[in-house]
Amino acid sequence: MRLVFAGTPDFARVALQALRAAGHEIALVLTQPDRPAGRGLKLTPSPVKQAALDAGIEVAQPRSLRLEGKYPDEAASARALLERVAPDVMVVAAYGLILPVWTLRLPRLGCLNIHASLLPRWRGAAPIQRAIEAGDARTGVTIMQMDEGLDTGDMLLERTVPIGQTLTAAELHDALAQEGGRAIVQTLATLAQLTPRPQPEDGVTYAAKLDKAEAALDCTQAAELLVRRVRAFNPVPGATIRLPGLADPVKVWKAQALPGVGEPGRVLNATAQGIDIATGEGLLRLLELQKAGGKRQPVDVFVRGWQPD
């Protein structure tokens, strides 16, 4: 098919490359404007833009697609491009811009979204992280026919992915990205045979955008929840905890929950096996940490350089 692809991060790049490998014509790529990155805050293209440029695909980076919004000239230019390309389908994956009605109606067969959850659970911005945080046993990818709502469109295809007990958001992201690429290729190959299914009204949940304020672990909560948050916030925003003797919070990259009791927040043991902190329910054992400005360290290395008050 003749496609327009709209996406920005690495999750979307995987799908773009899968579509190219399947033989589809990617006539145009829409992606977010370049953003400052790294210590020098150099303007850096998104993973999708870089992949498109490497493949010789035309790229557009409007700041908005709303013709009556803040950047109407950029939106009008994008519309002219899309009308010239006249795609059969627009495939959308973690694009980062809301598609107005004119965009949804322009492709001959509409707009298809690759969403990283089993809808209607975890509509919204952070479905991967919220699934881990909530303790879900499984998640997956849904290919959805887009409408004007927030991840409310009819479903065309789903693929399920289990969430293991130790899986981090980074690992789950990579697994779902691969499934998303396979799912969108399968959807386009069988589109004429697929029957759109309305999303169930029961089971709707929303995956709120991650906030840096969530990074700080609250030891009045249960250890099991805190461990899930460590996994869910790896790598971004990164879970943090305050330890005695250190002025700045420490990032926690790996932890486990153990039975035990104590005053929430109190360090009960600090050995090469782990730093045990009492919580509202059970003990939180820290296994991999990172001081501010330092490198990630296994706990046996960390404790050798840590002198609590």
Short mmCIF file of C-alpha atoms in Angstrom, two decimals, residues 8-308:
data_model
loop_
_atom_site.label_atom_id
_atom_site.label_comp_id
_atom_site.label_asym_id
_atom_site.label_seq_id
_atom_site.Cartn_x
_atom_site.Cartn_y
_atom_site.Cartn_z
CA THR A 8 8.50 9.82 16.74
CA PRO A 9 10.32 7.55 19.25
CA ASP A 10 12.12 4.24 18.92
CA PHE A 11 8.86 2.31 19.39
CA ALA A 12 7.60 3.85 16.15
CA ARG A 13 10.91 3.39 14.33
CA VAL A 14 10.56 -0.39 14.66
CA ALA A 15 7.15 -0.29 13.00
CA LEU A 16 8.38 1.97 10.20
CA GLN A 17 11.17 -0.43 9.39
CA ALA A 18 8.80 -3.42 9.50
CA LEU A 19 6.48 -1.74 7.01
CA ARG A 20 9.38 -1.01 4.64
CA ALA A 21 10.60 -4.59 4.94
CA ALA A 22 7.10 -5.82 4.05
CA GLY A 23 7.26 -3.90 0.78
CA HIS A 24 4.91 -1.00 1.49
CA GLU A 25 5.60 2.35 -0.12
CA ILE A 26 6.25 4.95 2.59
CA ALA A 27 5.53 8.13 0.67
CA LEU A 28 5.90 10.53 3.61
CA VAL A 29 6.91 10.49 7.27
CA LEU A 30 5.51 12.89 9.85
CA THR A 31 7.49 13.23 13.07
CA GLN A 32 8.05 15.69 15.91
CA PRO A 33 10.48 18.59 15.45
CA ASP A 34 14.11 18.01 16.45
CA ARG A 35 14.65 18.39 20.20
CA PRO A 36 17.70 19.41 22.28
CA ALA A 37 19.47 16.34 23.67
CA GLY A 38 22.68 15.37 25.44
CA ARG A 39 24.96 17.51 27.55
CA GLY A 40 25.40 20.06 24.79
CA LEU A 41 21.63 20.24 24.17
CA LYS A 42 22.26 19.82 20.47
CA LEU A 43 19.16 19.63 18.29
CA THR A 44 18.68 15.94 17.59
CA PRO A 45 16.34 14.23 15.12
CA SER A 46 13.85 11.69 16.41
CA PRO A 47 14.58 7.98 15.83
CA VAL A 48 11.82 7.93 13.20
CA LYS A 49 13.24 10.93 11.35
CA GLN A 50 16.71 9.40 11.31
CA ALA A 51 15.36 6.10 9.98
CA ALA A 52 13.36 7.93 7.30
CA LEU A 53 16.35 10.00 6.19
CA ASP A 54 18.52 6.88 6.03
CA ALA A 55 15.89 5.31 3.75
CA GLY A 56 15.51 8.41 1.57
CA ILE A 57 11.90 9.06 2.65
CA GLU A 58 10.47 12.59 2.63
CA VAL A 59 10.02 13.97 6.16
CA ALA A 60 7.75 16.71 7.51
CA GLN A 61 7.91 18.04 11.08
CA PRO A 62 4.95 20.34 11.72
CA ARG A 63 4.50 21.57 15.28
CA SER A 64 0.74 21.23 14.87
CA LEU A 65 -1.80 19.80 12.43
CA ARG A 66 -4.60 22.08 13.59
CA LEU A 67 -5.48 24.55 10.84
CA GLU A 68 -6.90 26.96 13.42
CA GLY A 69 -4.24 26.34 16.06
CA LYS A 70 -1.01 28.05 17.06
CA TYR A 71 0.88 27.12 13.89
CA PRO A 72 -1.72 27.30 11.08
CA ASP A 73 0.89 27.77 8.31
CA GLU A 74 2.70 24.57 9.32
CA ALA A 75 -0.60 22.68 9.51
CA ALA A 76 -1.66 23.97 6.08
CA SER A 77 1.69 22.95 4.60
CA ALA A 78 1.32 19.46 6.10
CA ARG A 79 -2.18 19.17 4.67
CA ALA A 80 -0.95 20.13 1.21
CA LEU A 81 1.75 17.45 1.47
CA LEU A 82 -0.75 14.79 2.52
CA GLU A 83 -3.15 15.71 -0.26
CA ARG A 84 -0.33 15.49 -2.79
CA VAL A 85 0.78 12.09 -1.46
CA ALA A 86 -2.83 10.76 -1.39
CA PRO A 87 -2.09 7.77 0.88
CA ASP A 88 -4.17 4.64 1.13
CA VAL A 89 -3.56 4.57 4.90
CA MET A 90 -1.83 6.67 7.52
CA VAL A 91 -0.12 4.52 10.17
CA VAL A 92 0.36 6.27 13.51
CA ALA A 93 2.61 5.10 16.34
CA ALA A 94 3.50 7.30 19.32
CA TYR A 95 3.44 10.41 17.12
CA GLY A 96 2.85 12.95 19.89
CA LEU A 97 0.40 15.22 18.05
CA ILE A 98 -3.38 15.04 18.09
CA LEU A 99 -4.78 14.31 14.65
CA PRO A 100 -7.65 16.66 13.73
CA VAL A 101 -10.69 15.42 11.82
CA TRP A 102 -9.37 16.45 8.41
CA THR A 103 -6.33 14.23 8.94
CA LEU A 104 -8.41 11.22 9.97
CA ARG A 105 -10.57 11.54 6.86
CA LEU A 106 -7.84 12.19 4.29
CA PRO A 107 -6.39 8.69 3.69
CA ARG A 108 -8.53 6.46 1.48
CA LEU A 109 -8.72 3.73 4.16
CA GLY A 110 -8.34 5.94 7.22
CA CYS A 111 -5.73 6.12 9.96
CA LEU A 112 -4.49 3.08 11.90
CA ASN A 113 -2.86 3.42 15.30
CA ILE A 114 -0.40 1.02 16.93
CA HIS A 115 -1.20 1.23 20.64
CA ALA A 116 0.93 -0.50 23.28
CA SER A 117 -1.81 -2.07 25.39
CA LEU A 118 -4.80 -4.38 25.14
CA LEU A 119 -7.52 -1.79 24.76
CA PRO A 120 -9.62 -0.51 26.42
CA ARG A 121 -7.15 -1.01 29.29
CA TRP A 122 -4.49 1.69 29.45
CA ARG A 123 -5.63 4.24 26.96
CA GLY A 124 -3.36 7.27 26.99
CA ALA A 125 0.28 8.30 27.16
CA ALA A 126 2.14 5.72 29.28
CA PRO A 127 0.51 2.30 28.81
CA ILE A 128 3.75 0.30 29.14
CA GLN A 129 4.76 1.80 32.47
CA ARG A 130 1.27 1.77 33.97
CA ALA A 131 0.75 -1.91 33.13
CA ILE A 132 3.92 -2.85 35.05
CA GLU A 133 3.14 -0.50 37.93
CA ALA A 134 -0.35 -1.99 38.31
CA GLY A 135 0.99 -5.54 38.42
CA ASP A 136 -0.76 -6.68 35.23
CA ALA A 137 0.15 -10.22 34.21
CA ARG A 138 -0.07 -9.38 30.52
CA THR A 139 -0.36 -6.53 28.08
CA GLY A 140 0.04 -6.32 24.32
CA VAL A 141 -0.50 -4.30 21.17
CA THR A 142 -3.79 -3.18 19.63
CA ILE A 143 -4.16 -2.01 16.03
CA MET A 144 -7.01 0.46 16.09
CA GLN A 145 -8.97 2.42 13.48
CA MET A 146 -8.52 5.97 14.74
CA ASP A 147 -11.42 8.27 15.57
CA GLU A 148 -11.67 11.64 17.30
CA GLY A 149 -11.41 10.21 20.81
CA LEU A 150 -8.36 9.34 22.92
CA ASP A 151 -7.57 5.75 21.90
CA THR A 152 -11.29 4.99 21.54
CA GLY A 153 -11.45 3.69 17.97
CA ASP A 154 -12.60 0.29 16.78
CA MET A 155 -10.08 -2.54 17.16
CA LEU A 156 -8.79 -4.51 14.20
CA LEU A 157 -6.15 -6.81 15.68
CA GLU A 158 -4.54 -7.60 19.05
CA ARG A 159 -1.34 -9.38 20.05
CA THR A 160 -0.68 -10.36 23.67
CA VAL A 161 2.65 -10.11 25.51
CA PRO A 162 3.19 -11.53 29.04
CA ILE A 163 4.71 -9.31 31.72
CA GLY A 164 7.26 -11.30 33.70
CA GLN A 165 8.00 -10.70 37.36
CA THR A 166 11.28 -8.91 36.62
CA LEU A 167 10.55 -7.22 33.29
CA THR A 168 11.43 -3.51 33.15
CA ALA A 169 9.67 -0.86 31.09
CA ALA A 170 12.66 -0.76 28.75
CA GLU A 171 12.48 -4.53 28.14
CA LEU A 172 8.71 -4.53 27.74
CA HIS A 173 8.95 -1.55 25.37
CA ASP A 174 11.29 -3.49 23.10
CA ALA A 175 9.06 -6.58 23.12
CA LEU A 176 5.96 -4.52 22.33
CA ALA A 177 7.74 -2.57 19.60
CA GLN A 178 8.56 -5.80 17.81
CA GLU A 179 4.98 -7.05 18.23
CA GLY A 180 3.68 -3.72 16.99
CA GLY A 181 5.72 -4.01 13.81
CA ARG A 182 4.48 -7.54 13.15
CA ALA A 183 0.89 -6.59 13.99
CA ILE A 184 0.65 -3.61 11.65
CA VAL A 185 2.14 -5.64 8.79
CA GLN A 186 -0.39 -8.41 9.43
CA THR A 187 -3.23 -5.89 9.65
CA LEU A 188 -2.44 -4.29 6.32
CA ALA A 189 -2.03 -7.69 4.67
CA THR A 190 -5.50 -8.79 5.79
CA LEU A 191 -7.29 -5.44 6.06
CA ALA A 192 -10.12 -6.38 3.70
CA GLN A 193 -10.93 -9.45 5.81
CA LEU A 194 -10.78 -7.78 9.22
CA THR A 195 -13.97 -6.69 10.97
CA PRO A 196 -13.59 -3.60 13.17
CA ARG A 197 -14.75 -4.31 16.75
CA PRO A 198 -15.96 -1.56 19.08
CA GLN A 199 -14.01 -1.40 22.32
CA PRO A 200 -15.83 -2.82 25.36
CA GLU A 201 -17.33 -0.28 27.69
CA ASP A 202 -16.10 -2.23 30.71
CA GLY A 203 -12.45 -2.24 31.71
CA VAL A 204 -11.50 1.25 30.53
CA THR A 205 -8.42 2.64 32.30
CA TYR A 206 -6.20 5.60 31.49
CA ALA A 207 -2.41 5.57 31.51
CA ALA A 208 -1.50 9.03 32.76
CA LYS A 209 1.69 10.62 31.47
CA LEU A 210 4.71 9.99 33.68
CA ASP A 211 5.63 12.80 36.05
CA LYS A 212 9.11 13.33 37.49
CA ALA A 213 7.50 13.75 40.91
CA GLU A 214 6.51 10.06 40.78
CA ALA A 215 10.17 9.02 40.75
CA ALA A 216 10.57 9.38 44.53
CA LEU A 217 9.70 6.09 46.25
CA ASP A 218 7.31 6.45 49.20
CA CYS A 219 8.33 3.90 51.80
CA THR A 220 4.97 4.09 53.56
CA GLN A 221 3.66 2.07 50.63
CA ALA A 222 4.03 -1.70 50.19
CA ALA A 223 7.38 -3.10 49.07
CA GLU A 224 5.73 -5.05 46.22
CA LEU A 225 4.34 -1.82 44.74
CA LEU A 226 7.68 -0.06 45.12
CA VAL A 227 9.47 -2.86 43.27
CA ARG A 228 6.96 -2.58 40.43
CA ARG A 229 7.59 1.16 40.29
CA VAL A 230 11.33 0.60 40.08
CA ARG A 231 10.69 -1.65 37.06
CA ALA A 232 8.07 0.66 35.54
CA PHE A 233 10.25 3.78 35.80
CA ASN A 234 13.32 2.10 34.29
CA PRO A 235 14.78 3.93 32.43
CA VAL A 236 12.55 7.06 32.68
CA PRO A 237 12.08 8.87 35.00
CA GLY A 238 14.10 6.45 37.15
CA ALA A 239 12.95 5.58 40.69
CA THR A 240 14.78 7.41 43.48
CA ILE A 241 15.19 7.03 47.23
CA ARG A 242 16.91 9.01 49.97
CA LEU A 243 19.56 7.22 52.00
CA PRO A 244 21.21 8.47 55.19
CA GLY A 245 24.60 10.09 54.71
CA LEU A 246 23.86 11.23 51.15
CA ALA A 247 22.68 14.74 50.29
CA ASP A 248 21.04 13.79 47.00
CA PRO A 249 18.51 11.08 46.18
CA VAL A 250 19.90 7.82 44.80
CA LYS A 251 18.47 6.16 41.71
CA VAL A 252 17.25 2.61 42.20
CA TRP A 253 17.61 0.39 39.14
CA LYS A 254 16.87 -2.98 40.67
CA ALA A 255 15.11 -4.07 43.85
CA GLN A 256 13.11 -6.91 45.36
CA ALA A 257 10.44 -7.26 48.03
CA LEU A 258 11.06 -9.39 51.13
CA PRO A 259 9.00 -10.23 54.22
CA GLY A 260 9.78 -8.20 57.32
CA VAL A 261 8.63 -5.32 59.49
CA GLY A 262 10.05 -2.05 60.68
CA GLU A 263 9.52 1.68 60.76
CA PRO A 264 8.84 2.75 57.14
CA GLY A 265 11.91 4.34 55.62
CA ARG A 266 14.40 2.96 58.14
CA VAL A 267 17.48 1.13 56.82
CA LEU A 268 17.54 -2.21 58.65
CA ASN A 269 20.54 -3.86 56.94
CA ALA A 270 23.24 -2.82 54.51
CA THR A 271 25.34 -5.72 53.24
CA ALA A 272 26.81 -6.99 49.99
CA GLN A 273 23.52 -8.87 49.49
CA GLY A 274 21.37 -5.74 49.60
CA ILE A 275 20.21 -2.65 51.47
CA ASP A 276 17.00 -3.54 53.32
CA ILE A 277 14.56 -0.72 53.98
CA ALA A 278 11.34 -1.10 55.95
CA THR A 279 8.15 -0.12 54.13
CA GLY A 280 4.46 0.04 54.88
CA GLU A 281 4.30 -3.67 54.09
CA GLY A 282 7.43 -5.81 53.87
CA LEU A 283 11.04 -4.87 53.18
CA LEU A 284 12.47 -3.24 50.07
CA ARG A 285 15.87 -4.68 49.21
CA LEU A 286 17.94 -2.40 46.96
CA LEU A 287 20.16 -4.34 44.54
CA GLU A 288 21.44 -1.83 41.98
CA LEU A 289 21.87 1.89 42.62
CA GLN A 290 23.35 5.07 41.21
CA LYS A 291 24.54 8.12 43.12
CA ALA A 292 23.94 11.56 41.62
CA GLY A 293 26.58 12.12 38.96
CA GLY A 294 27.88 8.56 39.30
CA LYS A 295 27.56 5.26 37.51
CA ARG A 296 25.15 2.40 38.13
CA GLN A 297 26.58 0.01 40.70
CA PRO A 298 25.61 -3.39 42.08
CA VAL A 299 24.82 -3.12 45.76
CA ASP A 300 28.00 -4.88 46.92
CA VAL A 301 30.06 -2.14 45.23
CA PHE A 302 27.73 0.64 46.37
CA VAL A 303 27.86 -0.25 50.07
CA ARG A 304 31.66 -0.23 50.09
CA GLY A 305 31.61 3.46 49.21
CA TRP A 306 28.65 4.45 51.37
CA GLN A 307 28.97 5.61 54.94
CA PRO A 308 25.52 6.17 56.49
#
